[in-house]
């Protein structure tokens, strides 16, 4: 039986505007226990930013995280899938483009994210990656 992206994606993704400060986005990630948020301009997907992106593309550059916007830290050359795409298609794209997270976009609007952790939990929940994906971070 074919599985679809919608079956395992994390729906209702957290989004931020491109003008949001790196500090504000980092706080959202911390408070909501997220590793990535989508960057949108209105309903249109503009990028994806991860906690690693914030560090490597912003903090490490020495900019003021209060004044630096997330627009400069996000990935904007995105690979996306639709919620009704076969899960195997999402896996194929993630392998081909070497990405850990793929935004899910329906009718031009972001509706979710499918991650390597989601796939691990679905395909092999007892794997090390599956265990790590469900573990709560230490405070």
JSON list of C-alpha atoms in Angstrom, two decimals:
[
{"chain": "A", "resi": 1, "resn": "UNK", "atom": "CA", "xyz": [0.00, 0.00, 0.00]},
{"chain": "A", "resi": 2, "resn": "UNK", "atom": "CA", "xyz": [1.38, 3.38, -1.01]},
{"chain": "A", "resi": 3, "resn": "UNK", "atom": "CA", "xyz": [2.17, 5.78, 1.80]},
{"chain": "A", "resi": 4, "resn": "UNK", "atom": "CA", "xyz": [1.90, 9.49, 1.24]},
{"chain": "A", "resi": 5, "resn": "UNK", "atom": "CA", "xyz": [3.79, 12.48, 2.58]},
{"chain": "A", "resi": 6, "resn": "UNK", "atom": "CA", "xyz": [0.63, 13.61, 4.43]},
{"chain": "A", "resi": 7, "resn": "UNK", "atom": "CA", "xyz": [0.73, 10.39, 6.45]},
{"chain": "A", "resi": 8, "resn": "UNK", "atom": "CA", "xyz": [3.93, 11.30, 8.28]},
{"chain": "A", "resi": 9, "resn": "UNK", "atom": "CA", "xyz": [4.59, 15.01, 7.77]},
{"chain": "A", "resi": 10, "resn": "UNK", "atom": "CA", "xyz": [4.50, 17.48, 10.60]},
{"chain": "A", "resi": 11, "resn": "UNK", "atom": "CA", "xyz": [1.54, 19.67, 9.69]},
{"chain": "A", "resi": 12, "resn": "UNK", "atom": "CA", "xyz": [0.78, 23.27, 10.56]},
{"chain": "A", "resi": 13, "resn": "UNK", "atom": "CA", "xyz": [4.40, 24.40, 10.27]},
{"chain": "A", "resi": 14, "resn": "UNK", "atom": "CA", "xyz": [5.74, 27.34, 12.21]},
{"chain": "A", "resi": 15, "resn": "UNK", "atom": "CA", "xyz": [6.50, 30.22, 9.89]},
{"chain": "A", "resi": 16, "resn": "UNK", "atom": "CA", "xyz": [8.33, 33.51, 10.20]},
{"chain": "A", "resi": 17, "resn": "UNK", "atom": "CA", "xyz": [8.62, 36.53, 7.93]},
{"chain": "A", "resi": 18, "resn": "UNK", "atom": "CA", "xyz": [11.98, 37.20, 6.22]},
{"chain": "A", "resi": 19, "resn": "UNK", "atom": "CA", "xyz": [12.42, 40.37, 8.33]},
{"chain": "A", "resi": 20, "resn": "UNK", "atom": "CA", "xyz": [12.32, 38.44, 11.64]},
{"chain": "A", "resi": 21, "resn": "UNK", "atom": "CA", "xyz": [15.53, 38.76, 13.60]},
{"chain": "A", "resi": 22, "resn": "UNK", "atom": "CA", "xyz": [17.82, 35.80, 14.11]},
{"chain": "A", "resi": 23, "resn": "UNK", "atom": "CA", "xyz": [17.30, 36.18, 17.86]},
{"chain": "A", "resi": 24, "resn": "UNK", "atom": "CA", "xyz": [13.51, 36.08, 17.54]},
{"chain": "A", "resi": 25, "resn": "UNK", "atom": "CA", "xyz": [13.66, 32.94, 15.38]},
{"chain": "A", "resi": 26, "resn": "UNK", "atom": "CA", "xyz": [16.11, 31.25, 17.75]},
{"chain": "A", "resi": 27, "resn": "UNK", "atom": "CA", "xyz": [13.72, 31.93, 20.63]},
{"chain": "A", "resi": 28, "resn": "UNK", "atom": "CA", "xyz": [10.80, 30.45, 18.68]},
{"chain": "A", "resi": 29, "resn": "UNK", "atom": "CA", "xyz": [12.89, 27.34, 18.00]},
{"chain": "A", "resi": 30, "resn": "UNK", "atom": "CA", "xyz": [13.85, 27.07, 21.66]},
{"chain": "A", "resi": 31, "resn": "UNK", "atom": "CA", "xyz": [10.36, 27.68, 23.02]},
{"chain": "A", "resi": 32, "resn": "UNK", "atom": "CA", "xyz": [8.65, 25.30, 20.60]},
{"chain": "A", "resi": 33, "resn": "UNK", "atom": "CA", "xyz": [11.45, 22.70, 20.52]},
{"chain": "A", "resi": 34, "resn": "UNK", "atom": "CA", "xyz": [11.98, 23.03, 16.77]},
{"chain": "A", "resi": 35, "resn": "UNK", "atom": "CA", "xyz": [15.00, 22.48, 14.58]},
{"chain": "A", "resi": 36, "resn": "UNK", "atom": "CA", "xyz": [13.56, 24.33, 11.59]},
{"chain": "A", "resi": 37, "resn": "UNK", "atom": "CA", "xyz": [10.95, 26.91, 10.64]},
{"chain": "A", "resi": 38, "resn": "UNK", "atom": "CA", "xyz": [9.66, 28.01, 7.28]},
{"chain": "A", "resi": 39, "resn": "UNK", "atom": "CA", "xyz": [10.27, 31.53, 6.04]},
{"chain": "A", "resi": 40, "resn": "UNK", "atom": "CA", "xyz": [7.21, 32.94, 4.32]},
{"chain": "A", "resi": 41, "resn": "UNK", "atom": "CA", "xyz": [6.17, 36.19, 2.75]},
{"chain": "A", "resi": 42, "resn": "UNK", "atom": "CA", "xyz": [2.43, 36.16, 3.35]},
{"chain": "A", "resi": 43, "resn": "UNK", "atom": "CA", "xyz": [1.34, 32.68, 2.30]},
{"chain": "A", "resi": 44, "resn": "UNK", "atom": "CA", "xyz": [4.26, 32.21, -0.10]},
{"chain": "A", "resi": 45, "resn": "UNK", "atom": "CA", "xyz": [7.19, 30.01, 0.92]},
{"chain": "A", "resi": 46, "resn": "UNK", "atom": "CA", "xyz": [10.48, 31.89, 0.67]},
{"chain": "A", "resi": 47, "resn": "UNK", "atom": "CA", "xyz": [12.85, 29.59, 2.53]},
{"chain": "A", "resi": 48, "resn": "UNK", "atom": "CA", "xyz": [13.61, 27.23, 5.35]},
{"chain": "A", "resi": 49, "resn": "UNK", "atom": "CA", "xyz": [15.91, 28.03, 8.26]},
{"chain": "A", "resi": 50, "resn": "UNK", "atom": "CA", "xyz": [17.39, 25.53, 10.67]},
{"chain": "A", "resi": 51, "resn": "UNK", "atom": "CA", "xyz": [19.10, 26.01, 13.99]},
{"chain": "A", "resi": 52, "resn": "UNK", "atom": "CA", "xyz": [22.36, 25.14, 12.25]},
{"chain": "A", "resi": 53, "resn": "UNK", "atom": "CA", "xyz": [21.71, 27.79, 9.58]},
{"chain": "A", "resi": 54, "resn": "UNK", "atom": "CA", "xyz": [21.33, 30.41, 12.30]},
{"chain": "A", "resi": 55, "resn": "UNK", "atom": "CA", "xyz": [24.70, 29.50, 13.74]},
{"chain": "A", "resi": 56, "resn": "UNK", "atom": "CA", "xyz": [26.69, 28.96, 10.54]},
{"chain": "A", "resi": 57, "resn": "UNK", "atom": "CA", "xyz": [25.19, 31.66, 8.33]},
{"chain": "A", "resi": 58, "resn": "UNK", "atom": "CA", "xyz": [24.56, 34.33, 10.94]},
{"chain": "A", "resi": 59, "resn": "UNK", "atom": "CA", "xyz": [26.17, 34.03, 14.35]},
{"chain": "A", "resi": 60, "resn": "UNK", "atom": "CA", "xyz": [29.49, 32.74, 13.00]},
{"chain": "A", "resi": 61, "resn": "UNK", "atom": "CA", "xyz": [29.65, 35.73, 10.65]},
{"chain": "A", "resi": 62, "resn": "UNK", "atom": "CA", "xyz": [29.72, 38.05, 13.65]},
{"chain": "A", "resi": 63, "resn": "UNK", "atom": "CA", "xyz": [26.57, 40.00, 12.93]},
{"chain": "A", "resi": 64, "resn": "UNK", "atom": "CA", "xyz": [24.29, 41.31, 15.64]},
{"chain": "A", "resi": 65, "resn": "UNK", "atom": "CA", "xyz": [21.58, 38.61, 15.94]},
{"chain": "A", "resi": 66, "resn": "UNK", "atom": "CA", "xyz": [19.08, 41.24, 17.11]},
{"chain": "A", "resi": 67, "resn": "UNK", "atom": "CA", "xyz": [19.58, 43.26, 13.93]},
{"chain": "A", "resi": 68, "resn": "UNK", "atom": "CA", "xyz": [20.32, 40.48, 11.45]},
{"chain": "A", "resi": 69, "resn": "UNK", "atom": "CA", "xyz": [17.25, 39.15, 9.69]},
{"chain": "A", "resi": 70, "resn": "UNK", "atom": "CA", "xyz": [16.54, 35.51, 9.02]},
{"chain": "A", "resi": 71, "resn": "UNK", "atom": "CA", "xyz": [16.42, 36.25, 5.27]},
{"chain": "A", "resi": 72, "resn": "UNK", "atom": "CA", "xyz": [20.21, 36.05, 5.14]},
{"chain": "A", "resi": 73, "resn": "UNK", "atom": "CA", "xyz": [20.40, 32.79, 7.06]},
{"chain": "A", "resi": 74, "resn": "UNK", "atom": "CA", "xyz": [17.70, 30.74, 5.36]},
{"chain": "A", "resi": 75, "resn": "UNK", "atom": "CA", "xyz": [18.01, 28.30, 2.50]},
{"chain": "A", "resi": 76, "resn": "UNK", "atom": "CA", "xyz": [16.03, 29.66, -0.41]},
{"chain": "A", "resi": 77, "resn": "UNK", "atom": "CA", "xyz": [16.80, 27.09, -3.10]},
{"chain": "A", "resi": 78, "resn": "UNK", "atom": "CA", "xyz": [14.26, 24.63, -1.77]},
{"chain": "A", "resi": 79, "resn": "UNK", "atom": "CA", "xyz": [13.17, 21.19, -2.79]},
{"chain": "A", "resi": 80, "resn": "UNK", "atom": "CA", "xyz": [9.49, 20.76, -1.98]},
{"chain": "A", "resi": 81, "resn": "UNK", "atom": "CA", "xyz": [6.89, 18.00, -2.11]},
{"chain": "A", "resi": 82, "resn": "UNK", "atom": "CA", "xyz": [3.11, 17.92, -2.07]},
{"chain": "A", "resi": 83, "resn": "UNK", "atom": "CA", "xyz": [1.14, 16.23, 0.69]},
{"chain": "A", "resi": 84, "resn": "UNK", "atom": "CA", "xyz": [-0.29, 13.79, -1.85]},
{"chain": "A", "resi": 85, "resn": "UNK", "atom": "CA", "xyz": [3.14, 12.76, -3.18]},
{"chain": "A", "resi": 86, "resn": "UNK", "atom": "CA", "xyz": [4.22, 9.21, -2.47]},
{"chain": "A", "resi": 87, "resn": "UNK", "atom": "CA", "xyz": [6.52, 8.97, 0.52]},
{"chain": "A", "resi": 88, "resn": "UNK", "atom": "CA", "xyz": [9.08, 7.16, -1.63]},
{"chain": "A", "resi": 89, "resn": "UNK", "atom": "CA", "xyz": [9.25, 10.27, -3.84]},
{"chain": "A", "resi": 90, "resn": "UNK", "atom": "CA", "xyz": [10.11, 12.42, -0.80]},
{"chain": "A", "resi": 91, "resn": "UNK", "atom": "CA", "xyz": [12.83, 9.94, 0.21]},
{"chain": "A", "resi": 92, "resn": "UNK", "atom": "CA", "xyz": [14.24, 10.01, -3.32]},
{"chain": "A", "resi": 93, "resn": "UNK", "atom": "CA", "xyz": [14.37, 13.82, -3.34]},
{"chain": "A", "resi": 94, "resn": "UNK", "atom": "CA", "xyz": [15.99, 13.96, 0.09]},
{"chain": "A", "resi": 95, "resn": "UNK", "atom": "CA", "xyz": [18.69, 11.54, -1.07]},
{"chain": "A", "resi": 96, "resn": "UNK", "atom": "CA", "xyz": [19.24, 13.27, -4.40]},
{"chain": "A", "resi": 97, "resn": "UNK", "atom": "CA", "xyz": [19.57, 16.73, -2.84]},
{"chain": "A", "resi": 98, "resn": "UNK", "atom": "CA", "xyz": [21.16, 15.61, 0.45]},
{"chain": "A", "resi": 99, "resn": "UNK", "atom": "CA", "xyz": [18.62, 17.42, 2.63]},
{"chain": "A", "resi": 100, "resn": "UNK", "atom": "CA", "xyz": [17.19, 16.44, 6.00]},
{"chain": "A", "resi": 101, "resn": "UNK", "atom": "CA", "xyz": [13.93, 18.39, 5.76]},
{"chain": "A", "resi": 102, "resn": "UNK", "atom": "CA", "xyz": [11.57, 19.10, 2.89]},
{"chain": "A", "resi": 103, "resn": "UNK", "atom": "CA", "xyz": [8.74, 21.64, 3.03]},
{"chain": "A", "resi": 104, "resn": "UNK", "atom": "CA", "xyz": [5.33, 20.32, 1.99]},
{"chain": "A", "resi": 105, "resn": "UNK", "atom": "CA", "xyz": [3.50, 22.76, -0.28]},
{"chain": "A", "resi": 106, "resn": "UNK", "atom": "CA", "xyz": [-0.08, 22.42, -1.55]},
{"chain": "A", "resi": 107, "resn": "UNK", "atom": "CA", "xyz": [-1.64, 24.99, -3.88]},
{"chain": "A", "resi": 108, "resn": "UNK", "atom": "CA", "xyz": [1.32, 27.29, -3.37]},
{"chain": "A", "resi": 109, "resn": "UNK", "atom": "CA", "xyz": [0.98, 27.33, 0.44]},
{"chain": "A", "resi": 110, "resn": "UNK", "atom": "CA", "xyz": [3.25, 25.58, 2.94]},
{"chain": "A", "resi": 111, "resn": "UNK", "atom": "CA", "xyz": [1.25, 22.97, 4.86]},
{"chain": "A", "resi": 112, "resn": "UNK", "atom": "CA", "xyz": [3.97, 20.96, 6.58]},
{"chain": "A", "resi": 113, "resn": "UNK", "atom": "CA", "xyz": [7.51, 19.64, 6.74]},
{"chain": "A", "resi": 114, "resn": "UNK", "atom": "CA", "xyz": [8.70, 16.08, 6.30]},
{"chain": "A", "resi": 115, "resn": "UNK", "atom": "CA", "xyz": [12.00, 15.31, 7.97]},
{"chain": "A", "resi": 116, "resn": "UNK", "atom": "CA", "xyz": [14.55, 12.56, 8.15]},
{"chain": "A", "resi": 117, "resn": "UNK", "atom": "CA", "xyz": [13.34, 11.97, 11.71]},
{"chain": "A", "resi": 118, "resn": "UNK", "atom": "CA", "xyz": [9.75, 11.55, 10.50]},
{"chain": "A", "resi": 119, "resn": "UNK", "atom": "CA", "xyz": [10.95, 8.96, 8.00]},
{"chain": "A", "resi": 120, "resn": "UNK", "atom": "CA", "xyz": [13.00, 7.15, 10.62]},
{"chain": "A", "resi": 121, "resn": "UNK", "atom": "CA", "xyz": [10.02, 6.95, 12.95]},
{"chain": "A", "resi": 122, "resn": "UNK", "atom": "CA", "xyz": [7.83, 5.62, 10.15]},
{"chain": "A", "resi": 123, "resn": "UNK", "atom": "CA", "xyz": [10.27, 3.16, 8.62]},
{"chain": "A", "resi": 124, "resn": "UNK", "atom": "CA", "xyz": [12.22, 1.95, 11.65]},
{"chain": "A", "resi": 125, "resn": "UNK", "atom": "CA", "xyz": [11.14, 3.47, 14.97]},
{"chain": "A", "resi": 126, "resn": "UNK", "atom": "CA", "xyz": [13.60, 1.31, 16.94]},
{"chain": "A", "resi": 127, "resn": "UNK", "atom": "CA", "xyz": [16.60, 2.56, 14.99]},
{"chain": "A", "resi": 128, "resn": "UNK", "atom": "CA", "xyz": [19.06, 4.93, 16.61]},
{"chain": "A", "resi": 129, "resn": "UNK", "atom": "CA", "xyz": [17.70, 7.79, 14.51]},
{"chain": "A", "resi": 130, "resn": "UNK", "atom": "CA", "xyz": [14.15, 6.86, 15.47]},
{"chain": "A", "resi": 131, "resn": "UNK", "atom": "CA", "xyz": [15.09, 6.86, 19.16]},
{"chain": "A", "resi": 132, "resn": "UNK", "atom": "CA", "xyz": [16.85, 10.20, 18.86]},
{"chain": "A", "resi": 133, "resn": "UNK", "atom": "CA", "xyz": [13.93, 11.70, 16.95]},
{"chain": "A", "resi": 134, "resn": "UNK", "atom": "CA", "xyz": [11.46, 11.09, 19.77]},
{"chain": "A", "resi": 135, "resn": "UNK", "atom": "CA", "xyz": [13.83, 11.90, 22.64]},
{"chain": "A", "resi": 136, "resn": "UNK", "atom": "CA", "xyz": [13.18, 15.15, 24.50]},
{"chain": "A", "resi": 137, "resn": "UNK", "atom": "CA", "xyz": [16.20, 17.45, 24.78]},
{"chain": "A", "resi": 138, "resn": "UNK", "atom": "CA", "xyz": [17.85, 17.91, 28.15]},
{"chain": "A", "resi": 139, "resn": "UNK", "atom": "CA", "xyz": [16.98, 21.29, 29.69]}
]
